[in-house]
Structures are given as C-alpha cells and as structure tokens.
Short mmCIF file of C-alpha atoms in Angstrom, two decimals:
data_model
loop_
_atom_site.label_atom_id
_atom_site.label_comp_id
_atom_site.label_asym_id
_atom_site.label_seq_id
_atom_site.Cartn_x
_atom_site.Cartn_y
_atom_site.Cartn_z
CA MET A 1 0.00 0.00 0.00
CA VAL A 2 1.12 3.50 -0.87
CA GLU A 3 -0.12 6.77 0.51
CA THR A 4 -1.78 9.15 -1.95
CA THR A 5 -0.50 12.69 -2.04
CA LYS A 6 -2.46 15.91 -1.90
CA GLU A 7 -0.98 16.79 -5.28
CA LEU A 8 -2.36 13.61 -6.87
CA THR A 9 -5.79 14.16 -5.34
CA ARG A 10 -5.81 17.80 -6.46
CA ALA A 11 -4.67 16.90 -9.99
CA LEU A 12 -7.36 14.23 -10.32
CA GLY A 13 -10.06 16.61 -9.16
CA ARG A 14 -8.84 19.40 -11.42
CA SER A 15 -8.60 17.19 -14.51
CA ARG A 16 -11.98 15.65 -13.80
CA GLY A 17 -13.49 19.12 -13.51
CA GLU A 18 -11.83 20.41 -16.67
CA LEU A 19 -13.13 17.43 -18.62
CA ASN A 20 -16.52 17.70 -16.89
CA ILE A 21 -16.74 13.94 -16.31
CA SER A 22 -18.42 11.99 -13.54
CA ILE A 23 -16.65 9.68 -11.11
CA LEU A 24 -18.24 6.80 -13.01
CA GLU A 25 -16.66 7.99 -16.28
CA LEU A 26 -13.33 8.59 -14.52
CA SER A 27 -13.55 5.04 -13.24
CA ARG A 28 -14.16 3.72 -16.74
CA GLN A 29 -11.24 5.69 -18.16
CA THR A 30 -8.75 4.81 -15.41
CA GLY A 31 -9.76 1.25 -14.57
CA VAL A 32 -10.05 2.17 -10.86
CA SER A 33 -13.31 1.40 -9.06
CA ARG A 34 -15.70 4.29 -8.55
CA TRP A 35 -15.80 3.62 -4.82
CA THR A 36 -12.03 3.87 -4.54
CA LEU A 37 -12.01 7.07 -6.60
CA ASP A 38 -14.77 8.58 -4.50
CA LYS A 39 -12.86 7.85 -1.30
CA ILE A 40 -9.58 9.19 -2.71
CA LEU A 41 -11.18 12.41 -3.96
CA SER A 42 -13.07 12.99 -0.71
CA GLY A 43 -9.94 12.33 1.36
CA GLU A 44 -11.43 9.34 3.19
CA ARG A 45 -8.82 6.99 1.80
CA THR A 46 -5.14 7.78 1.66
CA ASN A 47 -3.58 4.31 1.35
CA VAL A 48 -4.07 2.53 -1.97
CA ARG A 49 -2.29 -0.15 -3.95
CA VAL A 50 0.72 0.69 -6.08
CA GLY A 51 -1.20 -0.44 -9.18
CA THR A 52 -3.97 2.05 -8.44
CA ILE A 53 -1.49 4.92 -8.21
CA ALA A 54 0.08 3.78 -11.48
CA LYS A 55 -3.31 3.74 -13.26
CA LEU A 56 -4.16 7.21 -11.99
CA ASN A 57 -0.75 8.62 -12.91
CA ASP A 58 -1.00 7.09 -16.39
CA TRP A 59 -4.42 8.68 -16.90
CA LEU A 60 -3.19 12.07 -15.70
CA TYR A 61 -0.16 11.86 -17.99
CA LYS A 62 -2.39 11.21 -20.99
CA GLN A 63 -4.47 14.32 -20.16
CA VAL A 64 -1.50 16.66 -20.62
#
C-alpha cells in the first residue's frame, strides 16, 4: 500500500473538472473502481495499492 498525495488528489479533481466527467466515467477511463475514486477524492482513503497509483498517474499523464 502507498499513501496518496495531496498533489495527486488535487490533480485528479482538477482534470476531472476540466473534462466535466463523472466519477463513473473517470472510473471507466482509469480502470479504478468508482468507490475507490470517491474515497480518494473525498480524502477518506489515503492508502491505496501501487497499481492504483500507477493507473491514476498514467491517466493524468495522458491528459496533458
């Protein structure tokens, strides 16, 4: 398990807002469950698997 950073959470929220997509669509695009995404974005969950962080980072990289 790896701890998520505030920067990652902020970048996910910002990119999601700029694209105007729902958590469900973000889940579809990243391959991360909507429940996990909801908890990450709300700050309820800070420890996630390394693979989850990799998926989110890959998605963010493709948005640039």
